[in-house]
Coordinates of C-alpha atoms in Angstrom, one line a residue:
Chain A
X1 CA -115.2 -0.2 20.3
X2 CA -112.1 2.0 20.7
X3 CA -109.9 0.3 18.1
X4 CA -112.7 0.7 15.6
X5 CA -111.6 4.2 15.0
X6 CA -107.9 4.0 15.4
X7 CA -107.2 3.2 11.8
X8 CA -104.0 5.0 11.9
X9 CA -101.3 3.5 14.0
X10 CA -98.0 5.2 14.4
X11 CA -94.8 4.5 16.2
X12 CA -94.5 5.5 19.8
X13 CA -92.1 8.2 19.1
X14 CA -94.4 9.8 16.5
X15 CA -97.4 9.8 18.9
X16 CA -96.4 13.2 20.4
X17 CA -95.7 14.7 17.0
X18 CA -99.1 16.3 16.2
X19 CA -99.5 17.7 19.7
X20 CA -95.9 19.1 19.6
X21 CA -96.6 20.6 16.2
X22 CA -99.8 22.2 17.4
X23 CA -98.1 23.6 20.5
X24 CA -95.5 25.1 18.2
X25 CA -98.3 26.7 16.1
X26 CA -100.0 28.1 19.2
X27 CA -96.7 29.6 20.5
X28 CA -95.8 31.1 17.1
X29 CA -99.3 32.6 16.8
X30 CA -99.2 34.1 20.3
X31 CA -95.7 35.4 19.9
X32 CA -96.1 36.8 16.4
X33 CA -96.6 40.4 17.5
X34 CA -93.3 40.4 19.3
X35 CA -91.3 38.7 16.6
X36 CA -89.3 40.9 14.2
X37 CA -91.6 40.2 11.2
X38 CA -91.9 42.4 8.2
X39 CA -94.8 40.8 6.3
X40 CA -95.5 44.0 4.4
X41 CA -91.9 45.0 3.5
X42 CA -91.7 45.4 -0.2
X43 CA -88.4 44.3 -1.8
X44 CA -88.6 45.3 -5.4
X45 CA -85.4 43.6 -6.7
X46 CA -86.5 40.5 -4.9
X47 CA -89.9 40.1 -6.6
X48 CA -90.9 36.4 -6.8
X49 CA -87.5 35.4 -5.5
X50 CA -87.1 31.7 -4.9
X51 CA -86.4 30.3 -1.4
X52 CA -82.8 31.1 -0.5
X53 CA -80.5 32.4 2.1
X54 CA -81.8 36.0 2.0
X55 CA -85.4 35.0 2.4
X56 CA -85.9 31.5 3.6
X57 CA -89.2 30.8 1.8
X58 CA -88.7 33.3 -1.0
X59 CA -90.7 36.4 -1.8
X60 CA -94.2 36.9 -3.3
X61 CA -95.3 39.0 -6.3
X62 CA -94.6 42.3 -4.4
X63 CA -91.3 41.1 -3.0
X64 CA -92.7 40.5 0.4
X65 CA -91.1 37.7 2.5
X66 CA -93.3 34.6 2.4
X67 CA -92.0 33.2 5.7
X68 CA -93.0 36.4 7.6
X69 CA -96.4 36.3 5.9
X70 CA -96.8 32.7 6.7
X71 CA -96.2 33.4 10.4
X72 CA -98.7 36.3 10.4
X73 CA -101.1 34.0 8.6
X74 CA -100.5 31.4 11.3
X75 CA -101.6 33.9 13.9
X76 CA -104.8 34.8 12.0
X77 CA -105.7 31.1 11.5
X78 CA -105.1 30.5 15.2
X79 CA -107.1 33.5 16.4
X80 CA -110.0 32.9 14.0
X81 CA -110.2 29.2 14.7
X82 CA -110.1 29.4 18.5
X83 CA -112.4 32.4 18.4
X84 CA -115.0 30.7 16.2
X85 CA -114.8 27.4 18.1
X86 CA -115.2 29.1 21.5
X87 CA -118.1 31.3 20.3
X88 CA -120.0 28.6 18.5
X89 CA -119.4 26.0 21.2
X90 CA -120.8 28.4 23.8
X91 CA -123.9 29.2 21.7
X92 CA -124.4 25.6 20.7
X93 CA -124.1 24.3 24.3
X94 CA -126.5 26.9 25.5
X95 CA -129.1 26.3 22.8
X96 CA -128.8 22.5 22.9
X97 CA -128.6 22.3 26.7
X98 CA -131.6 24.6 27.3
X99 CA -133.6 22.8 24.7
X100 CA -133.0 19.3 26.1
X101 CA -133.4 20.5 29.7
X102 CA -136.5 22.6 29.2
X103 CA -138.2 20.1 26.8
X104 CA -141.7 20.9 25.5
X105 CA -142.3 23.7 23.0
X106 CA -138.9 25.4 23.8
X107 CA -137.1 22.2 22.7
X108 CA -139.4 21.8 19.7
X109 CA -138.7 25.3 18.5
X110 CA -134.9 25.0 19.0
X111 CA -134.8 21.6 17.2
X112 CA -136.6 23.3 14.3
X113 CA -134.0 26.1 14.3
X114 CA -131.2 23.5 14.3
X115 CA -132.8 21.7 11.4
X116 CA -133.1 24.9 9.4
X117 CA -129.4 25.7 9.9
X118 CA -128.4 22.1 9.1
X119 CA -130.3 22.5 5.8
X120 CA -127.6 24.8 4.5
X121 CA -124.9 22.7 3.0
X122 CA -121.3 22.9 4.2
X123 CA -119.7 26.3 4.0
X124 CA -122.4 27.8 1.8
X125 CA -124.2 29.9 4.5
X126 CA -120.9 31.2 5.8
X127 CA -119.9 32.3 2.3
X128 CA -123.2 34.1 1.8
X129 CA -123.1 35.6 5.3
X130 CA -119.4 36.7 5.0
X131 CA -120.2 38.2 1.6
X132 CA -123.1 40.2 2.9
X133 CA -121.4 41.3 6.2
X134 CA -118.4 42.4 4.2
X135 CA -114.7 41.5 4.7
X136 CA -112.7 41.7 7.9
X137 CA -111.7 39.3 10.6
X138 CA -114.5 40.1 13.0
X139 CA -117.1 39.5 10.3
X140 CA -115.3 36.3 9.4
X141 CA -115.6 35.0 13.0
X142 CA -119.2 36.1 13.1
X143 CA -120.1 34.3 9.8
X144 CA -118.3 31.1 10.8
X145 CA -119.8 31.1 14.3
X146 CA -123.3 31.8 12.9
X147 CA -123.0 28.5 11.0
X148 CA -120.8 26.6 13.4
X149 CA -122.9 26.4 16.6
X150 CA -125.4 23.9 15.1
X151 CA -123.1 20.9 15.6
X152 CA -122.5 21.6 19.2
X153 CA -126.1 22.3 19.8
X154 CA -127.2 19.0 18.4
X155 CA -124.5 17.1 20.2
X156 CA -125.2 18.8 23.6
X157 CA -128.9 18.2 23.2
X158 CA -128.5 14.5 22.5
X159 CA -126.1 14.1 25.5
X160 CA -128.3 16.0 27.9
X161 CA -131.4 14.1 26.9
X162 CA -129.7 10.8 27.8
X163 CA -128.2 12.2 31.0
X164 CA -131.1 14.2 32.5
X165 CA -133.0 11.2 33.9
X166 CA -129.9 9.9 35.8
X167 CA -130.3 9.4 39.5
X168 CA -127.8 12.1 40.5
X169 CA -129.9 14.7 38.6
X170 CA -133.1 13.5 40.2
X171 CA -131.3 13.7 43.6
X172 CA -130.1 17.2 42.9
X173 CA -133.6 18.2 41.8
X174 CA -135.1 16.7 45.0
X175 CA -132.6 18.7 47.0
X176 CA -134.0 21.9 45.4
X177 CA -131.1 22.7 43.1
X178 CA -132.1 25.3 40.5
X179 CA -132.2 24.3 36.8
X180 CA -129.3 26.5 35.7
X181 CA -127.1 25.0 38.4
X182 CA -128.1 21.4 37.5
X183 CA -127.3 22.1 33.8
X184 CA -123.9 23.6 34.5
X185 CA -122.7 21.5 37.5
X186 CA -124.5 18.2 37.1
X187 CA -125.1 17.7 33.4
X188 CA -122.5 19.5 31.3
X189 CA -119.4 18.0 32.9
X190 CA -120.7 14.6 31.9
X191 CA -121.3 15.7 28.4
X192 CA -117.9 17.3 28.0
X193 CA -115.9 14.4 26.4
X194 CA -117.8 14.3 23.1
X195 CA -117.9 18.1 23.0
X196 CA -114.1 18.3 23.4
X197 CA -113.7 15.9 20.5
X198 CA -116.1 17.9 18.4
X199 CA -114.3 21.1 19.2
X200 CA -110.9 19.6 18.3
X201 CA -112.2 18.6 14.8
X202 CA -113.9 22.0 14.8
X203 CA -110.5 23.7 14.9
X204 CA -109.4 21.9 11.7
X205 CA -112.7 22.8 10.1
X206 CA -112.4 26.5 10.9
X207 CA -108.8 26.7 9.7
X208 CA -109.9 25.3 6.3
X209 CA -113.0 27.5 6.3
X210 CA -111.1 30.7 7.1
X211 CA -108.6 30.0 4.4
X212 CA -111.4 29.1 2.0
X213 CA -113.3 32.4 2.6
X214 CA -110.0 34.4 2.4
X215 CA -109.2 32.5 -0.8
X216 CA -112.6 33.7 -2.2
X217 CA -111.7 37.2 -1.1
X218 CA -114.4 37.3 1.5
X219 CA -112.3 37.0 4.6
X220 CA -109.0 38.6 5.5
X221 CA -108.3 41.6 3.2
X222 CA -105.0 42.6 1.6
X223 CA -102.4 43.7 2.5
X224 CA -102.9 41.5 5.6
X225 CA -101.6 38.0 5.2
X226 CA -103.8 34.9 5.6
X227 CA -103.0 31.5 4.3
X228 CA -106.0 31.5 2.1
X229 CA -105.4 34.9 0.6
X230 CA -101.7 34.0 0.0
X231 CA -102.9 31.1 -2.1
X232 CA -105.3 33.4 -3.9
X233 CA -102.6 35.9 -4.7
X234 CA -100.1 33.1 -5.7
X235 CA -102.3 31.3 -8.2
X236 CA -101.5 33.7 -11.0
X237 CA -97.7 33.1 -10.6
X238 CA -97.8 29.3 -10.3
X239 CA -95.7 28.6 -13.3
X240 CA -92.8 30.9 -12.4
X241 CA -93.0 30.8 -8.7
X242 CA -94.9 27.8 -7.3
X243 CA -93.6 28.4 -3.8
X244 CA -96.2 31.2 -3.5
X245 CA -98.9 28.6 -3.4
X246 CA -97.0 25.7 -2.0
X247 CA -95.9 27.3 1.3
X248 CA -99.3 28.3 2.6
X249 CA -101.0 25.2 1.3
X250 CA -98.5 23.0 3.1
X251 CA -99.0 25.0 6.3
X252 CA -102.8 24.5 6.1
X253 CA -102.5 20.8 5.3
X254 CA -100.0 20.2 8.2
X255 CA -102.2 22.0 10.8
X256 CA -105.4 20.3 9.7
X257 CA -103.6 16.9 9.5
X258 CA -102.2 17.4 13.0
X259 CA -105.5 18.5 14.5
X260 CA -107.3 15.6 12.9
X261 CA -104.8 13.1 14.2
X262 CA -105.1 14.6 17.6
X263 CA -108.9 14.5 17.4
X264 CA -108.8 10.8 16.4
X265 CA -106.6 10.0 19.3
X266 CA -108.7 12.0 21.7
X267 CA -111.8 10.2 20.5
X268 CA -110.2 6.8 21.1
X269 CA -108.9 7.9 24.5
X270 CA -112.2 9.4 25.7
X271 CA -114.0 6.5 24.0
X272 CA -116.5 8.6 22.3
X273 CA -118.6 7.0 19.6
X274 CA -118.4 8.7 16.2
X275 CA -121.2 11.2 16.3
X276 CA -122.3 10.9 12.7
Chain B
X1 CA -146.3 3.9 6.1
X2 CA -148.6 6.7 4.9
X3 CA -148.5 8.5 8.2
X4 CA -144.7 8.2 8.2
X5 CA -144.5 9.7 4.7
X6 CA -146.8 12.5 5.8
X7 CA -144.7 13.3 8.9
X8 CA -141.5 13.4 6.9
X9 CA -143.0 15.7 4.3
X10 CA -144.4 18.1 6.8
X11 CA -141.1 18.4 8.6
X12 CA -139.4 18.9 5.3
X13 CA -141.8 21.6 4.5
X14 CA -141.2 23.3 7.8
X15 CA -137.5 23.2 7.1
X16 CA -138.0 24.6 3.6
X17 CA -140.1 27.5 5.0
X18 CA -137.3 28.1 7.6
X19 CA -134.6 28.1 4.9
X20 CA -136.6 30.7 2.9
X21 CA -137.1 32.8 6.0
X22 CA -133.5 32.7 6.9
X23 CA -132.4 33.6 3.4
X24 CA -134.9 36.6 3.5
X25 CA -133.5 37.7 6.9
X26 CA -129.9 37.3 5.6
X27 CA -130.3 40.6 3.7
X28 CA -132.5 42.4 6.2
X29 CA -130.7 41.5 9.5
X30 CA -127.3 42.5 8.2
X31 CA -126.1 45.8 9.8
X32 CA -126.0 48.7 7.4
X33 CA -128.2 49.7 4.5
X34 CA -128.3 47.4 1.5
X35 CA -129.2 50.3 -0.8
X36 CA -126.1 52.2 0.4
X37 CA -124.0 49.1 0.0
X38 CA -125.2 48.8 -3.6
X39 CA -125.0 52.4 -4.7
X40 CA -122.0 53.5 -2.6
X41 CA -121.8 56.2 -0.1
X42 CA -121.8 59.1 -2.6
X43 CA -125.1 58.3 -4.2
X44 CA -127.8 61.0 -4.4
X45 CA -130.6 60.8 -1.9
X46 CA -133.2 60.7 -4.7
X47 CA -131.4 57.7 -6.4
X48 CA -131.3 55.9 -3.1
X49 CA -135.0 56.5 -2.5
X50 CA -135.8 55.4 -6.0
X51 CA -133.9 52.1 -5.5
X52 CA -135.4 51.6 -2.1
X53 CA -138.9 51.9 -3.5
X54 CA -138.1 49.7 -6.5
X55 CA -136.8 47.0 -4.2
X56 CA -139.8 47.4 -1.8
X57 CA -137.4 48.1 1.0
X58 CA -139.5 51.1 2.2
X59 CA -142.4 48.9 3.2
X60 CA -142.8 47.2 6.6
X61 CA -140.7 44.1 7.1
X62 CA -143.7 41.8 7.5
X63 CA -145.3 43.0 4.2
X64 CA -141.9 42.5 2.4
X65 CA -141.7 39.0 3.8
X66 CA -145.2 38.0 2.6
X67 CA -144.5 39.4 -0.8
X68 CA -141.2 37.6 -1.0
X69 CA -143.0 34.3 -0.1
X70 CA -145.7 35.0 -2.7
X71 CA -143.1 35.6 -5.4
X72 CA -141.2 32.4 -4.4
X73 CA -144.4 30.4 -4.7
X74 CA -144.7 31.6 -8.3
X75 CA -141.0 30.7 -8.7
X76 CA -140.3 34.4 -9.4
X77 CA -136.8 35.1 -8.1
X78 CA -136.7 38.7 -9.1
X79 CA -134.4 40.6 -11.4
X80 CA -130.6 40.6 -11.3
X81 CA -129.2 44.1 -10.3
X82 CA -126.3 43.5 -12.6
X83 CA -127.7 42.6 -16.0
X84 CA -131.4 43.3 -15.4
X85 CA -132.5 39.8 -16.4
X86 CA -134.7 37.4 -14.4
X87 CA -132.6 35.6 -11.8
X88 CA -134.4 32.3 -12.6
X89 CA -133.1 32.4 -16.2
X90 CA -129.5 33.1 -15.0
X91 CA -129.7 30.2 -12.6
X92 CA -131.1 27.9 -15.4
X93 CA -128.0 28.7 -17.5
X94 CA -125.6 27.8 -14.6
X95 CA -127.4 24.8 -13.2
X96 CA -126.3 22.1 -15.7
X97 CA -122.6 22.8 -15.1
X98 CA -123.0 22.4 -11.4
X99 CA -125.1 19.2 -11.8
X100 CA -122.4 17.8 -14.1
X101 CA -119.6 18.6 -11.7
X102 CA -121.3 17.3 -8.6
X103 CA -122.4 14.1 -10.2
X104 CA -119.0 13.4 -11.7
X105 CA -117.4 14.1 -8.3
X106 CA -119.9 11.9 -6.5
X107 CA -119.3 9.0 -8.9
X108 CA -115.6 9.4 -8.5
X109 CA -115.9 9.5 -4.7
X110 CA -118.1 6.4 -4.6
X111 CA -115.7 4.4 -6.8
X112 CA -112.8 5.3 -4.6
X113 CA -114.4 5.2 -1.2
X114 CA -116.6 2.1 -1.3
X115 CA -113.8 -0.5 -2.0
X116 CA -111.4 1.3 0.2
X117 CA -113.7 1.5 3.1
X118 CA -114.9 -2.1 2.8
X119 CA -111.4 -3.5 2.4
X120 CA -110.1 -1.4 5.3
X121 CA -112.9 -2.8 7.5
X122 CA -112.4 -6.3 6.3
X123 CA -108.7 -6.2 7.2
X124 CA -109.0 -4.1 10.3
X125 CA -105.6 -3.3 11.9
X126 CA -103.7 -4.7 8.9
X127 CA -101.2 -2.5 6.9
X128 CA -103.9 -2.2 4.3
X129 CA -106.3 -0.6 6.8
X130 CA -103.6 1.7 8.2
X131 CA -102.5 2.7 4.7
X132 CA -106.1 3.4 3.5
X133 CA -107.0 5.4 6.6
X134 CA -103.7 7.4 6.5
X135 CA -104.4 8.2 2.9
X136 CA -107.9 9.3 3.7
X137 CA -106.6 11.5 6.5
X138 CA -104.2 13.1 4.1
X139 CA -107.0 13.6 1.7
X140 CA -109.2 15.3 4.3
X141 CA -106.3 17.6 5.3
X142 CA -105.8 19.0 1.8
X143 CA -108.3 21.8 1.1
X144 CA -109.7 21.9 -2.4
X145 CA -108.6 25.5 -3.0
X146 CA -105.1 24.2 -2.7
X147 CA -105.5 20.8 -4.5
X148 CA -107.1 22.5 -7.5
X149 CA -104.2 24.9 -8.2
X150 CA -101.7 22.0 -7.7
X151 CA -103.6 19.8 -10.2
X152 CA -103.6 22.7 -12.6
X153 CA -99.9 23.2 -12.1
X154 CA -99.1 19.5 -12.8
X155 CA -101.6 18.4 -15.4
X156 CA -102.3 21.6 -17.3
X157 CA -99.2 23.7 -17.1
X158 CA -96.4 21.1 -16.9
X159 CA -97.9 18.1 -18.7
X160 CA -100.4 20.1 -20.8
X161 CA -103.0 17.3 -20.7
X162 CA -106.0 19.2 -19.5
X163 CA -107.4 22.8 -20.0
X164 CA -106.5 25.2 -17.2
X165 CA -110.0 26.3 -16.6
X166 CA -113.5 26.9 -18.1
X167 CA -115.9 24.3 -19.4
X168 CA -115.1 23.2 -22.9
X169 CA -115.2 19.6 -23.7
X170 CA -115.1 16.6 -21.4
X171 CA -111.4 17.1 -20.7
X172 CA -112.2 20.3 -18.8
X173 CA -114.3 18.3 -16.3
X174 CA -111.5 16.0 -15.2
X175 CA -109.6 18.3 -12.8
X176 CA -112.6 20.0 -11.1
X177 CA -114.1 16.5 -10.6
X178 CA -110.9 15.2 -9.2
X179 CA -110.5 18.1 -6.9
X180 CA -114.0 17.8 -5.5
X181 CA -114.3 14.1 -5.6
X182 CA -111.1 13.0 -3.9
X183 CA -111.9 15.2 -0.9
X184 CA -115.3 13.6 -0.5
X185 CA -113.9 10.1 -1.1
X186 CA -111.5 10.6 1.8
X187 CA -114.3 11.4 4.2
X188 CA -116.6 8.8 2.8
X189 CA -114.0 6.0 3.0
X190 CA -113.7 6.5 6.8
X191 CA -117.5 6.5 7.2
X192 CA -118.0 3.4 5.0
X193 CA -115.4 1.6 7.1
X194 CA -117.1 2.7 10.3
X195 CA -120.6 1.5 9.1
X196 CA -119.2 -1.9 7.9
X197 CA -117.4 -2.4 11.3
X198 CA -120.6 -1.6 13.1
X199 CA -122.5 -4.1 11.1
X200 CA -119.8 -6.8 11.5
X201 CA -120.5 -6.7 15.2
X202 CA -124.2 -7.7 14.7
X203 CA -125.7 -11.0 15.7
X204 CA -126.6 -12.0 12.2
X205 CA -123.0 -11.7 11.1
X206 CA -122.0 -14.0 13.9
X207 CA -124.8 -16.4 12.8
X208 CA -123.6 -16.3 9.2
X209 CA -120.1 -17.1 10.3
X210 CA -121.3 -19.8 12.7
X211 CA -123.2 -21.6 10.0
X212 CA -119.9 -21.8 8.1
X213 CA -120.3 -19.2 5.4
X214 CA -117.1 -18.0 3.8
X215 CA -115.8 -14.7 5.0
X216 CA -116.3 -13.3 1.5
X217 CA -120.1 -14.2 1.6
X218 CA -120.4 -12.8 5.1
X219 CA -118.9 -9.5 4.1
X220 CA -120.5 -8.9 0.7
X221 CA -123.7 -10.9 1.2
X222 CA -124.6 -10.1 4.7
X223 CA -122.6 -7.2 6.1
X224 CA -122.5 -4.9 3.0
X225 CA -126.2 -5.3 2.2
X226 CA -127.1 -4.2 5.7
X227 CA -124.6 -1.4 5.8
X228 CA -125.9 0.0 2.5
X229 CA -128.6 2.1 4.2
X230 CA -126.5 4.0 6.7
X231 CA -124.0 4.5 3.8
X232 CA -126.8 5.9 1.7
X233 CA -127.7 8.4 4.5
X234 CA -124.0 9.3 4.8
X235 CA -123.8 10.0 1.1
X236 CA -126.9 12.2 1.4
X237 CA -125.4 14.2 4.2
X238 CA -122.0 14.4 2.5
X239 CA -123.7 15.9 -0.5
X240 CA -123.7 19.1 1.6
X241 CA -120.0 19.2 1.8
X242 CA -119.9 18.5 -1.9
X243 CA -122.3 21.4 -2.7
X244 CA -120.4 23.8 -0.4
X245 CA -117.1 22.7 -1.8
X246 CA -118.4 23.1 -5.3
X247 CA -118.5 26.9 -4.7
X248 CA -114.8 27.0 -4.1
X249 CA -113.9 24.4 -6.7
X250 CA -115.9 26.2 -9.4
X251 CA -114.2 29.4 -8.5
X252 CA -110.7 27.8 -8.8
X253 CA -111.5 26.4 -12.3
X254 CA -113.7 29.2 -13.5
X255 CA -116.4 26.5 -13.9
X256 CA -119.6 28.3 -15.0
X257 CA -121.9 26.8 -12.3
X258 CA -124.1 28.1 -9.6
X259 CA -121.2 28.2 -7.1
X260 CA -119.1 30.6 -9.2
X261 CA -122.2 32.6 -9.9
X262 CA -122.7 33.0 -6.1
X263 CA -119.2 34.3 -5.7
X264 CA -119.5 36.7 -8.6
X265 CA -122.9 37.9 -7.3
X266 CA -121.4 38.5 -3.8
X267 CA -118.6 40.5 -5.3
X268 CA -120.9 42.7 -7.4
X269 CA -123.4 42.9 -4.5
X270 CA -126.1 41.4 -6.7
X271 CA -128.4 40.4 -3.7
X272 CA -131.3 38.8 -5.6
X273 CA -128.8 36.5 -7.3
X274 CA -127.0 35.7 -3.9
X275 CA -130.4 34.9 -2.4
X276 CA -131.4 32.7 -5.2
X277 CA -128.2 30.7 -5.3
X278 CA -128.3 30.0 -1.6
X279 CA -131.9 29.1 -1.9
X280 CA -131.4 26.8 -4.8
X281 CA -128.4 24.9 -3.4
X282 CA -130.0 24.5 0.1
X283 CA -133.3 23.4 -1.1
X284 CA -131.8 20.8 -3.4
X285 CA -129.9 19.5 -0.4
X286 CA -133.1 19.3 1.7
X287 CA -134.8 17.5 -1.2
X288 CA -132.0 14.9 -1.5
X289 CA -131.9 14.3 2.2
X290 CA -135.7 13.9 2.5
X291 CA -135.6 11.5 -0.4
X292 CA -132.8 9.3 1.2
X293 CA -134.8 9.4 4.4
X294 CA -137.9 8.1 2.7
X295 CA -135.9 5.5 0.7
X296 CA -134.3 4.4 4.0
X297 CA -137.7 3.9 5.7
X298 CA -139.1 2.3 2.6
X299 CA -136.3 -0.3 2.3
X300 CA -135.8 -1.0 6.0
X301 CA -138.9 -2.8 7.3
X302 CA -137.9 -2.2 10.9
X303 CA -138.7 1.4 10.6
X304 CA -142.3 0.8 9.6
X305 CA -142.9 -1.2 12.8
X306 CA -141.4 1.5 14.9
X307 CA -143.7 4.1 13.5

């Protein structure tokens, strides 16, 4: 079963690469406020400057250093993706767990709610919600979490349904342990492995979604730098200064690639069956 | 069979009603006053009240909801704030472009993903498998709002082969379809591979091998025929990603479809149009998935017995 998913085999030395890259991303993101970055510093003579010694990745259309903006964008991508995954996993686990554990009409109602949210294709609901809520990072997190919890809810529900008839749960119930405690202490720990895998892939999904919404102008607002808005601003200068679009795009692709590799490996390691 | 059909239809109807309700609440649950958002903070009180009355926002929520459902049942989507035309007419103008784009992308994704996935599963663990799956992982990692501009840069600006944007002539379809289709192909190839591998572990495949059939007959005659149904369901589900991705791809290429209409409507705060776009796209997604569900149970006899 496990080798069914490990389509990508890499050398031993390369195995730690995605994890190392992601740790680097996290450290940069967390340290960004203390780094001497000047993402909004306008350098008029250096407008659209190519990468060079003065400015490692060149300057954008207002002469702002792309490297600095890239690092600030890394922080935003990090904060938004971990915020959204934490928030939506919490909501999803609660909804799915309560539904499966309570059963009856509560479960039926929650399943219908999940079905309705699943009926909105892909990022569509997040786009509409972010558009109506208005721009800003907090609204971005809200919009993406409002659509992101469904996957976790469905997964948790399926897990709890198969687990709740296990002997140790019956034993705990016979001993008079309350339902909340059974859910948290006896059921969720066993359902954790697939949730961790889902959350890992979720990080990649949110990084792309945040950049996508910011690309559409619905997320992070100028002058603040986000990978998506950097691509949006760079598109008009592609012929003269392709590095405006290339740099943030490569950053997104690398992070998503590393997270997906890590997710694949986690899934093999935890031996979780592909959920869909 | 009939009772199964009925159950599926009823649950689809419940979902449709839920989608309509959520789209209604989308406008009403949002903090802040939609009228103020539309007119700006400096608008006169009288103007605000007039607009509020015209939109029916001064009536109780329950009454507004019922009226909204009644209008939907008559396929009346209201008037656009922006150009005062019926929203249904605007959608009608934009729909063909989106249909064309999604169908082209879907066709491209299938022609890429099916052979790739089947071959990767057939030669599991070989360099072919590793190569195909690495390629698909790269494809998944490249967002379409980046791939699109890159393709424009290479094929439109440097080589001059295709138009930069817009929808004029068949050549203008190439880049948007490539952008949208390759991303879906990357995801689909992995899923096709998974479905085939799952089927290859079944007893009837072992039987087919045991009776001496060639590996080719086993794969194409026995495994693929049985893997078709899960693959069909996957395609139905992936259509969601395609429709969501179409919003961004259409914006990148200024493709005049429903997706770019949604983004324009959000920017001009044209709420009736926003509502209608979300409704149209979601309901077609529900329709397609209900259909694949029904086809699945119609083709696979085991499902009749279970019901």
